[in-house]
Amino acid sequence: MHILHVVGARPNFMKAAPVLRALASQASVRQTLVHTGQHYDAAMSDVFFQQLEIPKPDFNLGVGSGSHAQQAAGVMLAFEPVVVERKPDLVLVYGDVNSTVAAALVCSKLGVRVGHVEAGLRSRDRTMPEEINRLLTDQLSDMLFTPSADGDENLLHEGIPKEKIHLVGNVMIDTLVRLLPTAEKHLPADIPSPYALVTLHRPSNVDDLPWLRDLLATLADLSAQLNIVFPVHPRTRQRLDGLGSTPTSRLRLMEPQPYLEFLALQCHAALVITDSGGIQEETTFLGVPCLTVRENTERPITITQGTNQLVGRDLPRLRSAAAEILQQNAGKGSEKNPDKQRVPLWDGHAAERIAQIIVRSST
Ligand code: UD1
């Protein structure tokens, strides 16, 4: 069986790595890896391939940045001949980035089976580009691998036949479980504890400059209570340069961090403030308090069973939630995360389950 994987952007890499690994141990499987090139900086791409030990891609489509239409069209035009030439039996796409939906669309038109890893997540907010990507990719997919039971419910509700849906757990947590012992050695030097770890890159936060300015002012206020460590995504860097913002000694802006360094930073953070999807899941697994600067989440399980809280666009709420977490942390002493809960199937073995289902489906 020939399986072709498509990755394009940073959050894809930690999801594809364990699936590539699990399928590599199946004698009947041959694999091809395509990188669309949606993310191309060394810090956004190459370093993840190294640390996650992902094989060198067989193809790099070199699509790069652009409008969503340019990016999706670029992937489709460059990817179609690869599929025609390689004739895979199944194409696996990951997550919800523009590369995901573009590759799924090409395959469905060519009659090639598509498997979507991380299917079924819904924010119900169609102003998010990722929500459109999720909805369309799931409709185009033949095998839908979900990370949690809410994903199955969403898909059934949208009319996806039950036989196509496979609840396998969270592949990103597979990578975390495997690399957590290594990450401990990668905590960047000179990080003053205690600290809050911040990431922001969603257009809804960083493209709205007055809002971004207010958000930064709130972080600067918070830095009176604890240090703030903020690895800055390239999109956010451009906006911050436009604002002419200057970091303070306790609000430290840094380059995007490699996987292991960022995982170590999460583990040791007093709290995390983010608008990322994956970080809501990783902090839930780690038991680290997370404040999500969004009105909604496609990962509600991180709220019901995890450490995540939505603070929306409500800066007083961000301040009070952060203050409450710091107070609770102080009461906990050195005993970290004693109340940590486990989400079912977030156990480090999701990719093995995917590999078994795929191999079984081919016989
Ligand atoms: C994409 C995903 C988002 C994911 C995020 C993680 C979509 C719709 N969005 O958003 O779901 O959470 O990746 O990072 O697919 N840039 C660089 N170097 C790079 C990549 C990007 O400088 O290697 C800059 C470019 O100026 C680019 C901007 O960042 O225009 C945004 O990149 P893009 O891939 O369009 O979207 P992300 O915001 O990264």
Coordinates of C-alpha atoms and ligand atoms in Angstrom, one line a residue:
M1 CA 0.0 0.0 0.0
H2 CA 1.4 3.4 -1.0
I3 CA 0.5 6.3 1.4
L4 CA 1.3 9.9 0.6
H5 CA 1.4 12.4 3.4
V6 CA 1.0 16.2 2.9
V7 CA 2.3 18.7 5.4
G8 CA 2.7 22.4 5.0
A9 CA 2.8 24.5 8.1
R10 CA 4.3 24.3 11.6
P11 CA 1.4 22.6 13.4
N12 CA 1.3 19.8 10.8
F13 CA 4.8 18.6 11.6
M14 CA 4.2 17.3 15.1
K15 CA 1.0 15.5 13.9
A16 CA 2.5 13.8 10.9
A17 CA 5.7 12.7 12.7
P18 CA 4.2 9.9 14.7
V19 CA 2.0 8.7 11.9
L20 CA 5.0 8.4 9.5
R21 CA 6.8 6.5 12.3
A22 CA 3.9 4.1 13.0
L23 CA 3.4 3.4 9.3
A24 CA 7.1 2.9 8.7
S25 CA 6.9 -0.2 10.9
Q26 CA 4.2 -1.8 8.7
A27 CA 5.9 -4.1 6.1
S28 CA 3.0 -3.7 3.6
V29 CA 3.3 0.2 3.5
R30 CA 5.4 2.4 1.2
Q31 CA 5.4 6.2 2.0
T32 CA 5.9 9.5 0.2
L33 CA 6.1 12.8 2.0
V34 CA 5.1 16.1 0.4
H35 CA 5.9 19.5 2.0
T36 CA 3.9 22.2 0.4
G37 CA 6.3 24.9 1.6
Q38 CA 3.5 27.0 3.2
H39 CA 5.9 27.5 6.0
Y40 CA 9.5 27.9 4.8
D41 CA 11.6 29.7 7.4
A42 CA 14.2 27.4 9.1
A43 CA 12.6 28.3 12.4
M44 CA 9.1 27.5 11.3
S45 CA 10.0 24.3 9.4
D46 CA 13.5 22.8 9.1
V47 CA 14.2 22.7 12.8
F48 CA 10.9 20.7 13.4
F49 CA 12.0 18.1 10.8
Q50 CA 15.3 17.8 12.7
Q51 CA 13.9 17.6 16.2
L52 CA 11.0 15.4 15.3
E53 CA 13.1 13.2 13.1
I54 CA 10.8 13.5 10.1
P55 CA 12.4 12.1 6.9
K56 CA 13.4 14.6 4.3
P57 CA 10.3 15.3 2.1
D58 CA 10.3 13.6 -1.3
F59 CA 8.7 16.8 -2.8
N60 CA 8.8 20.4 -1.6
L61 CA 6.2 22.4 -3.6
G62 CA 7.7 25.7 -2.5
V63 CA 4.3 27.5 -2.3
G64 CA 5.3 30.0 0.3
S65 CA 3.2 33.0 1.5
G66 CA 0.4 34.8 -0.2
S67 CA -3.3 35.4 0.0
H68 CA -5.4 32.3 0.9
A69 CA -6.5 31.9 -2.7
Q70 CA -2.9 32.2 -4.0
Q71 CA -1.7 29.7 -1.3
A72 CA -4.5 27.1 -1.9
A73 CA -4.3 27.5 -5.7
G74 CA -0.5 27.2 -5.6
V75 CA -0.7 24.0 -3.6
M76 CA -3.4 22.5 -6.0
L77 CA -1.4 23.3 -9.1
A78 CA 1.8 21.9 -7.8
F79 CA 0.3 18.9 -6.0
E80 CA -1.9 17.5 -8.8
P81 CA 1.0 16.3 -11.0
V82 CA 2.6 14.7 -7.9
V83 CA -0.5 12.7 -7.2
V84 CA -0.9 11.8 -10.9
E85 CA 2.7 10.6 -11.1
R86 CA 2.9 8.8 -7.7
K87 CA -0.6 7.2 -7.8
P88 CA -0.9 6.8 -4.0
D89 CA -3.6 4.5 -2.6
L90 CA -4.3 6.9 0.2
V91 CA -3.3 10.6 0.9
L92 CA -3.1 11.7 4.5
V93 CA -3.7 15.3 5.4
Y94 CA -3.3 16.9 8.8
G95 CA -5.1 19.6 10.8
D96 CA -6.7 22.6 9.4
V97 CA -4.2 24.8 7.5
N98 CA -4.6 26.0 3.9
S99 CA -2.4 23.2 2.6
T100 CA -4.7 20.6 4.2
V101 CA -7.9 21.6 2.3
A102 CA -6.0 22.3 -1.0
A103 CA -4.5 18.8 -1.0
A104 CA -7.8 17.1 -0.1
L105 CA -9.6 18.9 -2.9
V106 CA -7.0 17.8 -5.5
C107 CA -7.3 14.1 -4.3
S108 CA -11.0 14.0 -4.2
K109 CA -11.2 15.3 -7.8
L110 CA -8.7 12.7 -8.9
G111 CA -10.6 9.9 -7.2
V112 CA -7.8 9.3 -4.7
R113 CA -8.8 8.3 -1.2
V114 CA -8.1 10.9 1.5
G115 CA -7.6 10.4 5.2
H116 CA -7.9 13.4 7.5
V117 CA -5.9 13.3 10.8
E118 CA -7.5 15.6 13.4
A119 CA -11.0 15.5 11.9
G120 CA -14.2 16.7 13.4
L121 CA -13.0 19.8 15.4
R122 CA -15.4 22.7 15.1
S123 CA -15.3 26.2 16.5
R124 CA -18.5 27.1 14.7
D125 CA -16.9 30.4 13.8
R126 CA -16.7 30.7 10.0
T127 CA -14.7 33.9 10.2
M128 CA -11.7 31.7 11.1
P129 CA -10.0 30.5 8.0
E130 CA -9.2 27.2 9.7
E131 CA -12.9 26.5 10.3
I132 CA -13.6 26.6 6.6
N133 CA -10.6 24.3 6.0
R134 CA -11.9 21.9 8.6
L135 CA -15.4 21.7 7.3
L136 CA -14.4 21.2 3.7
T137 CA -11.6 18.8 4.4
D138 CA -13.9 16.6 6.4
Q139 CA -16.6 16.6 3.7
L140 CA -13.9 15.5 1.1
S141 CA -12.3 12.8 3.3
D142 CA -12.9 9.0 3.1
M143 CA -11.3 8.2 6.5
L144 CA -11.7 10.7 9.4
F145 CA -9.5 10.2 12.4
T146 CA -10.8 12.1 15.4
P147 CA -8.9 13.2 18.5
S148 CA -11.9 13.2 20.9
A149 CA -15.5 12.1 21.0
D150 CA -16.9 15.6 20.3
G151 CA -15.3 15.3 16.9
D152 CA -17.4 12.2 16.1
E153 CA -20.5 13.9 17.2
N154 CA -19.8 16.9 15.0
L155 CA -19.2 14.7 12.0
L156 CA -22.3 12.6 12.5
H157 CA -24.3 15.8 12.8
E158 CA -22.9 16.9 9.4
G159 CA -24.0 13.7 7.8
I160 CA -20.7 11.9 7.6
P161 CA -21.3 8.1 7.6
K162 CA -20.3 6.4 10.9
E163 CA -18.2 3.9 9.1
K164 CA -15.8 6.6 7.9
I165 CA -15.2 8.0 11.4
H166 CA -12.4 6.6 13.7
L167 CA -11.9 7.9 17.2
V168 CA -8.1 7.4 17.6
G169 CA -7.0 10.1 20.1
N170 CA -4.5 12.9 19.7
V171 CA -1.5 12.4 17.5
M172 CA 0.1 15.7 18.6
I173 CA 0.1 14.3 22.1
D174 CA 1.9 11.2 20.8
T175 CA 4.8 13.5 19.8
L176 CA 4.7 15.2 23.2
V177 CA 4.7 12.0 25.1
R178 CA 7.7 10.7 23.1
L179 CA 9.8 13.9 23.4
L180 CA 8.9 15.1 26.9
P181 CA 11.9 13.4 28.5
T182 CA 14.2 15.0 25.9
A183 CA 12.6 18.4 26.2
E184 CA 13.6 18.8 29.8
K185 CA 17.2 19.3 28.6
H186 CA 16.1 22.1 26.2
L187 CA 14.8 24.8 28.4
P188 CA 16.3 28.0 26.9
A189 CA 19.0 29.5 29.1
D190 CA 18.3 32.7 31.1
I191 CA 14.5 32.3 31.5
P192 CA 13.7 33.9 34.8
S193 CA 11.1 32.0 36.8
P194 CA 8.2 32.4 37.4
Y195 CA 7.0 33.3 33.9
A196 CA 4.0 33.4 31.7
L197 CA 4.5 32.0 28.2
V198 CA 2.7 33.9 25.5
T199 CA 2.0 33.1 21.8
L200 CA -0.3 35.1 19.5
H201 CA -0.6 34.8 15.8
R202 CA -4.3 34.6 14.8
P203 CA -5.3 37.3 12.3
S204 CA -8.2 38.2 14.7
N205 CA -5.6 39.2 17.3
V206 CA -2.6 40.4 15.5
D207 CA -4.1 42.0 12.4
D208 CA -6.3 44.4 14.5
L209 CA -3.6 46.9 15.5
P210 CA -5.5 48.9 18.1
W211 CA -6.5 45.6 19.8
L212 CA -3.0 44.3 19.5
R213 CA -1.7 47.4 21.2
D214 CA -4.2 47.0 24.1
L215 CA -3.3 43.4 24.5
L216 CA 0.4 44.2 24.7
A217 CA -0.3 46.9 27.2
T218 CA -2.1 44.3 29.3
L219 CA 0.8 41.9 29.1
A220 CA 3.2 44.8 30.1
D221 CA 1.0 45.4 33.2
L222 CA 1.0 41.7 33.9
S223 CA 4.8 41.7 33.7
A224 CA 4.8 43.7 37.0
Q225 CA 3.8 40.4 38.6
L226 CA 5.8 37.9 36.7
N227 CA 8.1 37.7 33.7
I228 CA 6.6 37.3 30.3
V229 CA 8.3 35.1 27.6
F230 CA 6.8 35.7 24.1
P231 CA 8.2 33.7 21.1
V232 CA 6.9 35.7 18.2
H233 CA 5.4 34.2 15.0
P234 CA 6.6 35.9 11.8
R235 CA 3.1 37.3 11.1
T236 CA 3.1 38.9 14.6
R237 CA 6.6 40.1 14.2
Q238 CA 5.6 42.1 11.1
R239 CA 2.7 43.7 13.0
L240 CA 4.7 44.5 16.1
D241 CA 7.4 46.1 13.9
G242 CA 4.5 48.3 12.4
L243 CA 3.4 49.3 15.9
G244 CA 7.0 50.2 16.9
S245 CA 6.5 48.4 20.2
T246 CA 9.5 48.1 22.5
P247 CA 9.9 45.1 24.8
T248 CA 10.5 45.8 28.5
S249 CA 13.0 43.9 30.6
R250 CA 10.3 41.7 32.0
L251 CA 8.4 41.3 28.7
R252 CA 10.8 39.4 26.6
L253 CA 10.1 38.9 22.9
M254 CA 12.1 36.1 21.2
E255 CA 12.3 34.2 17.9
P256 CA 9.9 31.4 17.2
Q257 CA 11.2 28.4 19.3
P258 CA 12.0 24.9 18.1
Y259 CA 9.7 22.1 19.3
L260 CA 11.8 20.9 22.2
E261 CA 12.5 24.4 23.6
F262 CA 8.9 25.4 23.4
L263 CA 7.7 22.2 25.1
A264 CA 10.2 22.8 27.9
L265 CA 8.9 26.4 28.2
Q266 CA 5.3 25.1 28.5
C267 CA 6.2 22.6 31.2
H268 CA 7.8 25.2 33.4
A269 CA 5.4 28.1 32.8
A270 CA 3.2 29.4 35.6
L271 CA 0.6 30.0 33.0
V272 CA 0.3 30.1 29.2
I273 CA -1.6 32.9 27.3
T274 CA -2.2 31.9 23.7
D275 CA -4.5 31.9 20.6
S276 CA -3.1 28.7 19.3
G277 CA -5.2 25.5 18.9
G278 CA -2.5 23.0 19.6
I279 CA -1.2 24.8 22.7
Q280 CA -4.6 24.5 24.3
E281 CA -4.2 20.7 24.0
E282 CA -0.6 20.5 25.1
T283 CA -1.2 22.6 28.2
T284 CA -4.2 20.4 29.0
F285 CA -2.1 17.3 28.8
L286 CA 0.7 18.9 30.9
G287 CA -1.8 20.3 33.5
V288 CA -0.5 23.9 32.9
P289 CA -3.1 26.7 33.2
C290 CA -4.0 28.2 29.8
L291 CA -5.8 31.4 29.0
T292 CA -7.0 31.5 25.4
V293 CA -7.4 34.9 23.8
R294 CA -10.3 33.8 21.6
E295 CA -14.1 33.9 21.7
N296 CA -14.4 30.2 20.9
T297 CA -12.5 27.0 20.6
E298 CA -12.7 24.0 18.3
R299 CA -11.2 22.1 21.2
P300 CA -13.9 22.3 23.9
I301 CA -12.5 19.2 25.7
T302 CA -9.6 21.4 26.8
I303 CA -12.1 23.4 28.8
T304 CA -14.4 20.6 30.1
Q305 CA -11.6 18.2 30.9
G306 CA -8.5 20.4 30.8
T307 CA -6.8 23.5 32.1
N308 CA -8.0 25.9 29.4
Q309 CA -10.2 29.0 29.8
L310 CA -11.5 31.3 27.1
V311 CA -11.0 34.9 27.9
G312 CA -12.2 36.2 24.6
R313 CA -11.6 39.9 23.8
D314 CA -12.1 40.9 27.4
L315 CA -8.9 42.3 28.8
P316 CA -10.2 42.8 32.4
R317 CA -11.1 39.1 32.3
L318 CA -7.6 38.2 31.1
R319 CA -6.1 40.2 34.0
S320 CA -8.4 38.7 36.6
A321 CA -8.0 35.1 35.3
A322 CA -4.2 35.5 35.4
A323 CA -4.3 36.9 38.9
E324 CA -6.5 34.0 40.1
I325 CA -4.1 31.4 38.5
L326 CA -1.1 33.0 40.2
Q327 CA -2.9 33.0 43.5
Q328 CA -3.8 29.3 43.1
N329 CA -0.2 28.4 42.0
A330 CA 1.1 30.1 45.1
G331 CA -1.2 27.8 47.2
K332 CA 0.2 24.7 45.5
G333 CA 3.8 25.0 46.6
S334 CA 6.2 22.8 44.7
E335 CA 3.6 20.1 43.9
K336 CA 2.9 20.8 40.2
N337 CA -0.4 20.0 38.6
P338 CA -1.7 17.6 41.2
D339 CA -5.3 17.7 39.8
K340 CA -4.2 16.9 36.2
Q341 CA -6.8 15.0 34.3
R342 CA -6.3 12.7 31.3
V343 CA -8.4 13.0 28.2
P344 CA -9.3 9.5 26.9
L345 CA -7.0 8.3 24.2
W346 CA -4.5 11.1 24.6
D347 CA -2.0 8.5 25.6
G348 CA 0.9 8.5 23.1
H349 CA -0.6 5.7 20.9
A350 CA -3.0 7.5 18.5
A351 CA -0.8 7.1 15.5
E352 CA -0.4 3.4 16.1
R353 CA -4.2 3.1 16.1
I354 CA -4.3 5.1 12.8
A355 CA -1.7 2.8 11.2
Q356 CA -3.7 -0.3 12.2
I357 CA -7.0 1.0 10.9
I358 CA -5.3 2.0 7.5
V359 CA -3.6 -1.4 7.1
R360 CA -6.7 -3.3 8.0
S361 CA -8.7 -1.2 5.5
S362 CA -6.4 -2.3 2.6
T363 CA -6.9 -6.0 3.1
Ligands
UD1_1 C1 -0.9 29.1 9.5 C2 -2.3 28.4 9.6 C3 -2.7 28.4 11.1 C4 -1.6 27.9 12.0 C5 -0.3 28.6 11.8 C6 0.8 28.2 12.7 C7 -3.8 28.7 7.7 C8 -5.0 29.3 7.3 N1 -3.3 29.1 8.9 O1 -1.1 30.5 9.8 O2 -3.9 27.6 11.2 O3 -2.1 28.0 13.3 O4 0.0 28.5 10.4 O5 1.9 28.9 12.5 O6 -3.2 27.8 7.0 N2 5.7 33.6 7.4 C9 7.1 33.7 7.4 N3 7.8 32.5 7.3 C10 7.2 31.3 7.3 C11 5.8 31.3 7.3 C12 5.0 32.4 7.3 O7 7.6 34.8 7.4 O8 7.9 30.3 7.3 C13 4.9 34.9 7.4 C14 4.6 35.4 6.1 O9 4.6 36.8 6.1 C15 3.1 35.0 5.9 C16 2.6 35.0 7.4 O10 3.7 34.7 8.2 O11 2.4 35.9 5.1 C17 1.5 34.1 7.6 O12 1.8 32.8 7.2 P1 0.6 31.8 6.7 O13 1.1 30.5 6.3 O14 -0.2 32.5 5.6 O15 -0.3 31.7 7.9 P2 0.0 31.6 9.4 O16 -0.5 32.8 10.1 O17 1.4 31.1 9.7

